[in-house]
Short mmCIF file of C-alpha atoms in Angstrom, two decimals:
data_model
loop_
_atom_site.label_atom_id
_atom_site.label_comp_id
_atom_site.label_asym_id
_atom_site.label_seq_id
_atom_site.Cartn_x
_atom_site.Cartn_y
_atom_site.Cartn_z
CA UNK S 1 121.72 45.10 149.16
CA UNK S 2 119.69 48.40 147.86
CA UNK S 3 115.81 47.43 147.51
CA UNK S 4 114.61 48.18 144.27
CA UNK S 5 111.22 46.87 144.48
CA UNK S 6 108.35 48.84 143.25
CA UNK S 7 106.84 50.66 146.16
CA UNK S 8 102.99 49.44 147.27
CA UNK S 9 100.35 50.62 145.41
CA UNK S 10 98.65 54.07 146.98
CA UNK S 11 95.30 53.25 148.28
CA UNK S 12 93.25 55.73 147.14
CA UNK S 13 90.41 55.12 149.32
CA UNK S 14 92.73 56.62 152.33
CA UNK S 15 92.96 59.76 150.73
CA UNK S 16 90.82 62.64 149.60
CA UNK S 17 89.11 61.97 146.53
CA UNK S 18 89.98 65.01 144.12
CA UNK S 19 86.37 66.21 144.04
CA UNK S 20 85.28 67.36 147.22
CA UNK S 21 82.16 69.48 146.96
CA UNK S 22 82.10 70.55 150.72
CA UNK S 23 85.57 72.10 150.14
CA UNK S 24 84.48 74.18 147.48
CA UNK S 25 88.03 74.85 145.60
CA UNK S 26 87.71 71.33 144.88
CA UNK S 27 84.83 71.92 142.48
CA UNK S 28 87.21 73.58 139.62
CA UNK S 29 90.68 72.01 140.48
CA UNK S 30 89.97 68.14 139.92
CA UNK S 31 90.19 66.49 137.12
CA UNK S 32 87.14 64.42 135.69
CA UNK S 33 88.85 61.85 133.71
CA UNK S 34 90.36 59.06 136.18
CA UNK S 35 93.52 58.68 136.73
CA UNK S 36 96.00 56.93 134.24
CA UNK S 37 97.28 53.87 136.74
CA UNK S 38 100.77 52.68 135.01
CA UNK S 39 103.78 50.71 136.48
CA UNK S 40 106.68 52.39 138.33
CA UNK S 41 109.71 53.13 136.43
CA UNK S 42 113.53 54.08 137.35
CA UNK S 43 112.47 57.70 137.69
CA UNK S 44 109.76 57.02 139.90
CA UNK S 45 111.55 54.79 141.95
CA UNK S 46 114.45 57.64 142.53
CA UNK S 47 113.86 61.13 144.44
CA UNK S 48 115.65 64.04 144.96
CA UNK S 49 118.47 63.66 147.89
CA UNK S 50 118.71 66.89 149.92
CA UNK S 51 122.29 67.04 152.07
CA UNK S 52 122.38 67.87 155.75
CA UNK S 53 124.24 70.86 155.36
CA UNK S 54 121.71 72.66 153.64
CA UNK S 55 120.17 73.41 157.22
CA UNK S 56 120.56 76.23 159.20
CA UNK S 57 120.84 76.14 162.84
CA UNK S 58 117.43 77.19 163.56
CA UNK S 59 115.46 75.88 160.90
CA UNK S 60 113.66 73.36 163.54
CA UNK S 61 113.60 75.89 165.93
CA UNK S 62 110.19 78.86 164.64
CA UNK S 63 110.19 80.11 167.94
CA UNK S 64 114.02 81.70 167.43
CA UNK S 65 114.34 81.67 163.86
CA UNK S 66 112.60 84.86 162.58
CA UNK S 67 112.73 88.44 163.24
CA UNK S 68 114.93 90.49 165.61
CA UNK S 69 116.53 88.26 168.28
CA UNK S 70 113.58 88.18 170.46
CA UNK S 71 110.50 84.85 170.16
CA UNK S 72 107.62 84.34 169.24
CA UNK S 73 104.18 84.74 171.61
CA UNK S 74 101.98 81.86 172.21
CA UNK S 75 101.88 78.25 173.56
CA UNK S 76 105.27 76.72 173.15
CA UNK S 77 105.42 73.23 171.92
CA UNK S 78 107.42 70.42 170.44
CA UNK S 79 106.55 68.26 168.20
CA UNK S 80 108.56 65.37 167.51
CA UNK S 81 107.65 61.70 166.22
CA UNK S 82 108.79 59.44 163.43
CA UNK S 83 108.71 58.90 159.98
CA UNK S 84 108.16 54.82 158.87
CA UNK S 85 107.20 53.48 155.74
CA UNK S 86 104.47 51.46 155.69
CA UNK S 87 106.60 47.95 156.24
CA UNK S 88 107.79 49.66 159.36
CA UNK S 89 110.98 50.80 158.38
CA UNK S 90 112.28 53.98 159.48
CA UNK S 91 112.71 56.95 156.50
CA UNK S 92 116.03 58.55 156.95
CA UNK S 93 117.80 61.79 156.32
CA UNK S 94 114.56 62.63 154.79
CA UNK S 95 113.67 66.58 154.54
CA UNK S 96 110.18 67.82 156.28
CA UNK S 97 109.05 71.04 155.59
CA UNK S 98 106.33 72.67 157.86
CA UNK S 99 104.69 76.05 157.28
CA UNK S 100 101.97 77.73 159.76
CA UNK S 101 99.66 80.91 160.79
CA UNK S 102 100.97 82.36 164.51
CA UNK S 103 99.31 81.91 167.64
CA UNK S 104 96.66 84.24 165.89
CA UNK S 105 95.59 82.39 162.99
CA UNK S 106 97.72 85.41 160.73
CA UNK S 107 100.36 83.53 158.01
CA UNK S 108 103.26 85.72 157.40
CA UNK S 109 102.36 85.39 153.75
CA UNK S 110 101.48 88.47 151.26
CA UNK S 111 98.29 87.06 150.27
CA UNK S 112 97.07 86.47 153.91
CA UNK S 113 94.42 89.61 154.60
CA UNK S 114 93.36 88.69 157.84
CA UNK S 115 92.45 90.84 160.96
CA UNK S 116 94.60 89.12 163.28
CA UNK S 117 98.14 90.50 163.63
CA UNK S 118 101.32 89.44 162.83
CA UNK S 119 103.98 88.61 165.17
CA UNK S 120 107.44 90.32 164.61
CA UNK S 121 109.27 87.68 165.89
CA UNK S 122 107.30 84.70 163.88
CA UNK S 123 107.68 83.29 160.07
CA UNK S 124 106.18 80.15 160.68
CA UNK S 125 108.34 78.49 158.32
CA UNK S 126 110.50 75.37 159.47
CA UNK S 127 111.98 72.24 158.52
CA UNK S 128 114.58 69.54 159.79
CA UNK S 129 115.45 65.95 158.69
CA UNK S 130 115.12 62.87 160.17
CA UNK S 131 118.00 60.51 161.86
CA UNK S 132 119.25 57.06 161.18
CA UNK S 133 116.13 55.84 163.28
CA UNK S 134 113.58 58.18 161.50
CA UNK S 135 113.05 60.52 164.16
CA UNK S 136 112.38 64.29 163.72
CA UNK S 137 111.23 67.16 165.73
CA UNK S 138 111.33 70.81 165.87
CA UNK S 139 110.29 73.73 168.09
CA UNK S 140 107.08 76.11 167.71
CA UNK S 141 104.26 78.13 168.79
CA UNK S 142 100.69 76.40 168.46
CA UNK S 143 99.07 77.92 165.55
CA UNK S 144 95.87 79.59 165.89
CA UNK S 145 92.30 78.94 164.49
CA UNK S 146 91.51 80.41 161.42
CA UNK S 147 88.36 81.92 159.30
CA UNK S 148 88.09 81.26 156.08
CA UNK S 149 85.86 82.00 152.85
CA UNK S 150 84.01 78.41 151.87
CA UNK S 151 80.49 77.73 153.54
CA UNK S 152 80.65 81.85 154.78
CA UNK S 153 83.11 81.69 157.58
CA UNK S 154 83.76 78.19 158.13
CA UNK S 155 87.16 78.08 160.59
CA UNK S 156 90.37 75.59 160.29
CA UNK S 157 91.63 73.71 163.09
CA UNK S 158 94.39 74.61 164.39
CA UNK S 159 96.98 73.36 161.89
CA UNK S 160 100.44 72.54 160.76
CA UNK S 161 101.23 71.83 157.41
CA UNK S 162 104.19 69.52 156.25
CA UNK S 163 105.47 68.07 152.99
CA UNK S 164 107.76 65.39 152.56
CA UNK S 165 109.78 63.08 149.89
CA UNK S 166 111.01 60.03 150.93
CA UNK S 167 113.68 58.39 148.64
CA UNK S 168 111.52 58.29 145.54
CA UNK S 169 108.88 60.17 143.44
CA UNK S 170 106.62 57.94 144.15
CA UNK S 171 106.46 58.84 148.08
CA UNK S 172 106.19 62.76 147.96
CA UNK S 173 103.19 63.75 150.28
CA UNK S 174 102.03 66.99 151.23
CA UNK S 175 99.75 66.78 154.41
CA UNK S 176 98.27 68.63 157.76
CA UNK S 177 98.44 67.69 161.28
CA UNK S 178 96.22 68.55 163.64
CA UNK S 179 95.87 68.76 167.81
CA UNK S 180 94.16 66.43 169.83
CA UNK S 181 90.98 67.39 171.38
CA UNK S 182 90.57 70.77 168.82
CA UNK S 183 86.45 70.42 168.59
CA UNK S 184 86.99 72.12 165.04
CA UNK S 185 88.40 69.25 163.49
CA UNK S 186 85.30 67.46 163.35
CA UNK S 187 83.73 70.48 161.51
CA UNK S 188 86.35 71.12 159.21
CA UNK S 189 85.32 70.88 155.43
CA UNK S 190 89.07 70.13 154.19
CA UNK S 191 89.63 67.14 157.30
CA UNK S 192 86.29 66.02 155.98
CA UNK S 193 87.52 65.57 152.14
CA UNK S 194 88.95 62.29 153.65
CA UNK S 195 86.06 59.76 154.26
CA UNK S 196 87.90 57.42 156.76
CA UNK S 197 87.44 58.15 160.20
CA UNK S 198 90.45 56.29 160.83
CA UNK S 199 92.40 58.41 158.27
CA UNK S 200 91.11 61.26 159.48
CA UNK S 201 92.60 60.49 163.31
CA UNK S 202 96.21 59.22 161.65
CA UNK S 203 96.16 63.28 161.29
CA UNK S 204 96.13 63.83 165.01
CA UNK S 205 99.45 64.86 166.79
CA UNK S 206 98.58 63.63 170.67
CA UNK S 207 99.55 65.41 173.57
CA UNK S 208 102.41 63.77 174.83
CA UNK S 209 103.48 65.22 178.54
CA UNK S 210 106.53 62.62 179.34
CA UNK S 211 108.34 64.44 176.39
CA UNK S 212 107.36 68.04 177.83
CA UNK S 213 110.55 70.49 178.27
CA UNK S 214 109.43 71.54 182.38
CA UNK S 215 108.34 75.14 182.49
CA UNK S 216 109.35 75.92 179.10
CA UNK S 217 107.26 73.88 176.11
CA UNK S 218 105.07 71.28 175.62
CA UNK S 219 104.98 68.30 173.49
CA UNK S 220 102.93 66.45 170.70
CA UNK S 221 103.72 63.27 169.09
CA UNK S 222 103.14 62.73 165.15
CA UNK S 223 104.11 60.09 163.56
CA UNK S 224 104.13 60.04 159.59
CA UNK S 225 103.66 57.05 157.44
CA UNK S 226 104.92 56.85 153.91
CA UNK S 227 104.68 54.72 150.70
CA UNK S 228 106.66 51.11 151.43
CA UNK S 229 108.79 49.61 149.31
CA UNK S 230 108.10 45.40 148.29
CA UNK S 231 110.60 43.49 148.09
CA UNK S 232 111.35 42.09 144.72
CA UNK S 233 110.68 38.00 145.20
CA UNK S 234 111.38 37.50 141.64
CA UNK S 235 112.11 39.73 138.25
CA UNK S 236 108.76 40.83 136.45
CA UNK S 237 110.38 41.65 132.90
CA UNK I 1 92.87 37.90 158.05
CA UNK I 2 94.94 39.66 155.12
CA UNK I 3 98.62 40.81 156.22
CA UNK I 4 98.12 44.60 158.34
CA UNK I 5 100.81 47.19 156.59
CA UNK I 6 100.91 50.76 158.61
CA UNK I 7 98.90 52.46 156.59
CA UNK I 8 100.48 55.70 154.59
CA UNK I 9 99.47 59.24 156.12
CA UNK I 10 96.58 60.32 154.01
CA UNK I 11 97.00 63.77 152.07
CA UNK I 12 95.49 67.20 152.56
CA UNK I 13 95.92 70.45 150.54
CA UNK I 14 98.57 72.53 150.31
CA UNK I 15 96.52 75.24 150.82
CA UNK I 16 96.91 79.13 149.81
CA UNK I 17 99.92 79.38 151.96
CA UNK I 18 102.07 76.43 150.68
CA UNK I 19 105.13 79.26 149.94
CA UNK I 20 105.57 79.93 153.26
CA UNK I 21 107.20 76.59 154.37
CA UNK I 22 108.68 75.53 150.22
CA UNK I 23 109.39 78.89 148.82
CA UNK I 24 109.42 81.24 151.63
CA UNK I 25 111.20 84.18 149.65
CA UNK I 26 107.94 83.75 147.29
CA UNK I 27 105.87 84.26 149.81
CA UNK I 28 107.44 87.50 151.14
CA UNK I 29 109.74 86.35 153.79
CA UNK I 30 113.38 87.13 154.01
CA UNK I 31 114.88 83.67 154.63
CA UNK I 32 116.41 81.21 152.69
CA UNK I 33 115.86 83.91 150.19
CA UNK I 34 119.39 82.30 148.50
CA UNK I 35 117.50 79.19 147.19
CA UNK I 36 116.49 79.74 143.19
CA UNK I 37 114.83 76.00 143.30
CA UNK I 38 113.30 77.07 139.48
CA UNK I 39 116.71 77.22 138.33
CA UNK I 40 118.31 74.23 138.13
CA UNK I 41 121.24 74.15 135.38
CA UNK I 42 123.43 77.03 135.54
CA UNK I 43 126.52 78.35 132.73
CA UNK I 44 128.26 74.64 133.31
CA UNK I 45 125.66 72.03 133.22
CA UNK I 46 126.04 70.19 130.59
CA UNK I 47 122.91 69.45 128.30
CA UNK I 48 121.04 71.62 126.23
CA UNK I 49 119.49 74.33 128.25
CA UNK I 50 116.01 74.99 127.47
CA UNK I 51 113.51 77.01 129.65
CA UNK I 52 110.14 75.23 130.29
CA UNK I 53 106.95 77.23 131.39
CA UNK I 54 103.23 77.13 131.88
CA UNK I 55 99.95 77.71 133.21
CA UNK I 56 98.00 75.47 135.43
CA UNK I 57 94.41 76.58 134.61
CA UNK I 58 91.31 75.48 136.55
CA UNK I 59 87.66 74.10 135.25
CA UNK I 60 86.44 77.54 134.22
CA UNK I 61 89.53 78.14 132.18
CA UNK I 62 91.05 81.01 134.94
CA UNK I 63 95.08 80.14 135.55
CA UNK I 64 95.85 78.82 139.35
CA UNK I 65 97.54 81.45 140.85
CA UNK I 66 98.49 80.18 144.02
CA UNK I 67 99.81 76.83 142.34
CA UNK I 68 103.58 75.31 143.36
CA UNK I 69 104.64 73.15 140.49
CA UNK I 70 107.96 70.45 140.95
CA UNK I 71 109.59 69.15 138.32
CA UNK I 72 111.49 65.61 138.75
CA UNK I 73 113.56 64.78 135.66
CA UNK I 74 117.02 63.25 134.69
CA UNK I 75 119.91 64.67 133.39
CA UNK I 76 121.07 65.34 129.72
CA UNK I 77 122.66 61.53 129.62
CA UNK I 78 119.16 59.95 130.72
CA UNK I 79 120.66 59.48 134.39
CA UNK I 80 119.48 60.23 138.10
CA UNK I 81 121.86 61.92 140.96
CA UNK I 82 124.04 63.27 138.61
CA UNK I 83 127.43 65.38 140.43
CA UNK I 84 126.32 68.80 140.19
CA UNK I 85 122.55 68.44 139.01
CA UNK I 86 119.99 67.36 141.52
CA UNK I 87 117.26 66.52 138.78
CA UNK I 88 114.74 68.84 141.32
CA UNK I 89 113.01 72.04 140.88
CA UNK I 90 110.28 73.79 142.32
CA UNK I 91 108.15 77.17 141.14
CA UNK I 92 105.44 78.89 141.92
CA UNK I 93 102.92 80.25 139.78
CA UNK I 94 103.19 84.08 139.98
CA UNK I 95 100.17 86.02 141.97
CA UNK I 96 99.15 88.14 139.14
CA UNK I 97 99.36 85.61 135.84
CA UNK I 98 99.29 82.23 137.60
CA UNK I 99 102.55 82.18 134.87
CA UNK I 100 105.52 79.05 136.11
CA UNK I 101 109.06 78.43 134.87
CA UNK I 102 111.90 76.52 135.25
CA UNK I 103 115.66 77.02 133.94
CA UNK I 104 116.93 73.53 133.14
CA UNK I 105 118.54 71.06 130.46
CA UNK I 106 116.75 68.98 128.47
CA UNK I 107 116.45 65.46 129.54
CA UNK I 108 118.26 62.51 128.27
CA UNK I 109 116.47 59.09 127.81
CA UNK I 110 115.64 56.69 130.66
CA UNK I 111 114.78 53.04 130.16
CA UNK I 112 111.35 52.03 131.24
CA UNK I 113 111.36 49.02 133.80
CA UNK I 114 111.52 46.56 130.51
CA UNK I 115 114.34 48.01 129.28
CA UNK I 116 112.66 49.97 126.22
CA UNK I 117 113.74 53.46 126.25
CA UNK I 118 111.53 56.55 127.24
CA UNK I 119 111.40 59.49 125.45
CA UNK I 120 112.83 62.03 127.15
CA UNK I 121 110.34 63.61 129.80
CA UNK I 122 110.25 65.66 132.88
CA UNK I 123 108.12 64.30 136.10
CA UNK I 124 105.83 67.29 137.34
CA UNK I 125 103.87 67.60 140.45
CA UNK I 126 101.03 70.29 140.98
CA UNK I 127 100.27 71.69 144.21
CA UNK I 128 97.22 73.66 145.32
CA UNK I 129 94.52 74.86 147.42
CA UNK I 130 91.71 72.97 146.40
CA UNK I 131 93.89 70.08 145.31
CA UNK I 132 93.54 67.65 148.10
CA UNK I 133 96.40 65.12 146.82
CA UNK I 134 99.05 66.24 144.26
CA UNK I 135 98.56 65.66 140.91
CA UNK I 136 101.33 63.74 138.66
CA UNK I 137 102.16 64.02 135.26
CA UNK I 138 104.87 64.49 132.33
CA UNK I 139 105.92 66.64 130.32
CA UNK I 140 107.19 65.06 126.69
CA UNK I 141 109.00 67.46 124.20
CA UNK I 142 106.91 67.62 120.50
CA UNK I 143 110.79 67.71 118.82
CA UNK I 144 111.04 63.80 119.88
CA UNK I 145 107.77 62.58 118.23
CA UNK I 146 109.81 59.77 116.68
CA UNK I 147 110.58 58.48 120.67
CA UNK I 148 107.54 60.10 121.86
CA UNK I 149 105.33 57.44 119.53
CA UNK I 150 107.29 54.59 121.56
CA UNK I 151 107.17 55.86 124.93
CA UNK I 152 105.48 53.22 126.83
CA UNK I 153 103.78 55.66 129.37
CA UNK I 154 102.27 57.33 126.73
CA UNK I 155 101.28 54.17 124.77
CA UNK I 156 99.40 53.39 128.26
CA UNK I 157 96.78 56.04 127.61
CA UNK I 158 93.78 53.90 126.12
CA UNK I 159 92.53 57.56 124.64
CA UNK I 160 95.19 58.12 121.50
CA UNK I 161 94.07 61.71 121.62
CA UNK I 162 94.75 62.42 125.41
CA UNK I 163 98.70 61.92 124.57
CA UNK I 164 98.74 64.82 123.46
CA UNK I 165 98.15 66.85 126.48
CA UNK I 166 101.13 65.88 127.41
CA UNK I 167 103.73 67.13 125.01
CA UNK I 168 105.07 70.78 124.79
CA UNK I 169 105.48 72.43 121.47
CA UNK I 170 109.05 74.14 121.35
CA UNK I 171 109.77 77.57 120.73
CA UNK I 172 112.44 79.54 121.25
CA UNK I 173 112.42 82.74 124.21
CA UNK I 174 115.22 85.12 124.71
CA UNK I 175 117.27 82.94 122.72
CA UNK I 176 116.28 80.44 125.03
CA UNK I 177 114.62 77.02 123.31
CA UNK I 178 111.52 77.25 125.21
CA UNK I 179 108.85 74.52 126.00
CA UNK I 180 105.17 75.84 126.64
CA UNK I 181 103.28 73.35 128.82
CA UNK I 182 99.82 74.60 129.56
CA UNK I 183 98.31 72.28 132.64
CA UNK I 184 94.31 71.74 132.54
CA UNK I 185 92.87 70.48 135.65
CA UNK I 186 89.33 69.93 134.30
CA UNK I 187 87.20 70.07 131.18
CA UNK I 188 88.35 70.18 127.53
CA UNK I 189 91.91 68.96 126.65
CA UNK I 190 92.02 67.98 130.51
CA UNK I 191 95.86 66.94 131.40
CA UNK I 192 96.44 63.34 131.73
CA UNK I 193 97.19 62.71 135.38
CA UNK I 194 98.45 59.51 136.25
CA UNK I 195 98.38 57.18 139.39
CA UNK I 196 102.40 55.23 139.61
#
């Protein structure tokens, strides 16, 4: 039988509040009036479905999949994990979309001015679905730290950033992962909007050397948790 | 002890860059440069086509130029997966004017979870740098005030004069019926953004 229970309420206390004063962007891009909270209709409750065969064979693979044949410089990884909603069910055939700076901190992105160079054989733009069993992964270089203009040159952490949908409106989440042990995180103005240390470490990918490919890449682990889905005990007309 | 759920995966920003990995042909690079995700009806969708188009502007009243907006609506007979019209969209706001639009057909009308109909209304998502968790809201059209003064979303908002942010005035582009939807983040006439 298809669920069509309302999906659990977001708490809003595990994400950023809008206004974040230490990220200073934040200051004219949230709103002041509080959010309108309001039941979950038929809309919400649906999503866009994205087929398999919109991939390419190389969209998981940013190491191969840009420039002229030859890859990209820097520390080879993996990253693979799963995607559950909250109940602990596994999200499938769900799209992920990642997007990164190369192994220099540069984005290959015409808006991105920085010093370091760009690498001919790196876009830093990805994304895969997951299986039956929720399980994703793709292929990369680790992206480099970054400076940025906020408190002077504050840096990011090396980061990735993903986006994903789910099966309805309701679950769409744009997010960041970061790497275990980077000592930037902790300084980090934009990992800091979110005031729960243990939010802030559900943001970690961990090094994960059992699922290393031998002399060629190593491996994190990141799994992603989205919006569950109640079941419906009885009809609230 | 309450019941433990995993806990969702808290939001971040999209940040400056969020073209690269959702609209990579915006951001410069030659891949997937075949996906037109604005344009979502094309010669044989049926519906009315209409173009719909807007600024996001910040606090200080500048437009967001680096903003990706998605649009989540149903098709022209009120329903969801439709063959041939996936109901998505996504555009960015352009680098010089912080100026958004989509190509698409004017909604048909949904029932609410009651069974009362919904005026017709697009789903829209706004994406920034600086916006640490998307925003959500709707987009009503001002030609269906008789539907839009039932709506039950929009009878939701305690502030009668807040509704209002939320429904486009029509005009007409090109030839094209056009809906202007101007999105304020912060201050005077602020957006209604909602929490589902």
């Amino acid at each position: 039988m298809t669920e069509t229970g309302d999906f659990i309420r977001r708490d809003r206390g595990r994400h950023p509040p809008a206004f974040t004063p230490g990220y200073k962007t934040s200051v004219l891009r949230s709103p002041k009036c509080a959010l309108v909270s309001l039941e979950q209709g038929p809309g919400e409750k649906a999503g866009p479905v994205f087929p398999r065969s919109m991939l390419a064979p190389l969209d998981n693979d940013l190491i191969r999949n840009f420039g002229t044949g030859g890859e990209a410089i820097g520390e080879r990884i993996v990253v693979h994990g799963r995607v559950l909603d909250e109940c602990g069910r596994p999200v499938r055939n769900t799209l992920i979309e990642v997007w990164q700076a190369n192994a220099g901190g540069r984005y290959r992105h015409k808006n991105d001015g920085y010093l370091a160079p760009l690498d001919p054989n790196f876009g830093g733009s990805g994304r895969c679905m997951t299986d039956d069993e929720g399980r994703y992964f793709f292929r990369t270089i680790r992206p480099g730290p970054y400076p940025w203009r906020n408190n002077g040159s504050d840096w990011r952490p090396a980061h990735i950033h993903f986006s994903l949908f789910g099966e309805a409106f309701v679950q769409r989440l744009i997010s960041q992962f970061y790497f275990e042990g980077d000592p930037l995180i902790a300084k980090c103005p934009i990992v800091n909007t979110i005031p729960d240390p243990a939010a802030r470490e559900a943001l970690i990918a961990r090094l994960d050397l059992a699922q290393q490919m031998p002399f060629d890449a190593l491996a994190y682990r990141f799994d992603i948790v989205l919006r569950g889905r109640r079941q419906t005990f009885f009809e609230n007309l | 002890m309450p019941v433990e759920y995993l806990k969702e995966t808290p939001s971040q920003t999209g940040g400056p860059y969020v073209h690269i990995g959702t609209m990579p042909a915006v951001a410069g690079l030659p891949v997937r440069s075949q996906e037109t995700l604005s344009v979502l009806a094309g010669a044989t969708t049926p519906g009315e086509r209409i173009r719909i188009e807007g600024v996001v502007w910040d606090g200080s009243g500048h437009p967001v130029k680096d903003a990706l907006v998605e649009l989540w609506q149903a098709d022209s007979t009120g329903s969801h997966h439709a063959e041939g019209f996936s109901g998505f969209g996504r555009a960015a706001a352009d680098f010089a004017t912080g100026e958004w639009s989509f190509e698409t057909v004017k909604p048909g009308s949904l029932p609410w979870r009651d069974g009362r109909p919904q005026a017709p209304h697009v789903s829209i998502l706004i994406f920034a740098r600086g916006i640490n968790i998307h925003l959500h809201t709707r987009m009503y059209f001002a030609d269906e005030s008789a539907a839009n003064a039932e709506d039950p979303v929009l009878r939701s908002i305690e502030q009668v004069g807040r509704r209002a942010t939320l429904v486009a005035e029509r005009t007409r582009k090109n030839g094209v019926p056009t809906y202007r939807f101007d999105i304020r983040l912060q201050g005077d006439a602020e957006t209604v953004f909602f929490d589902m």
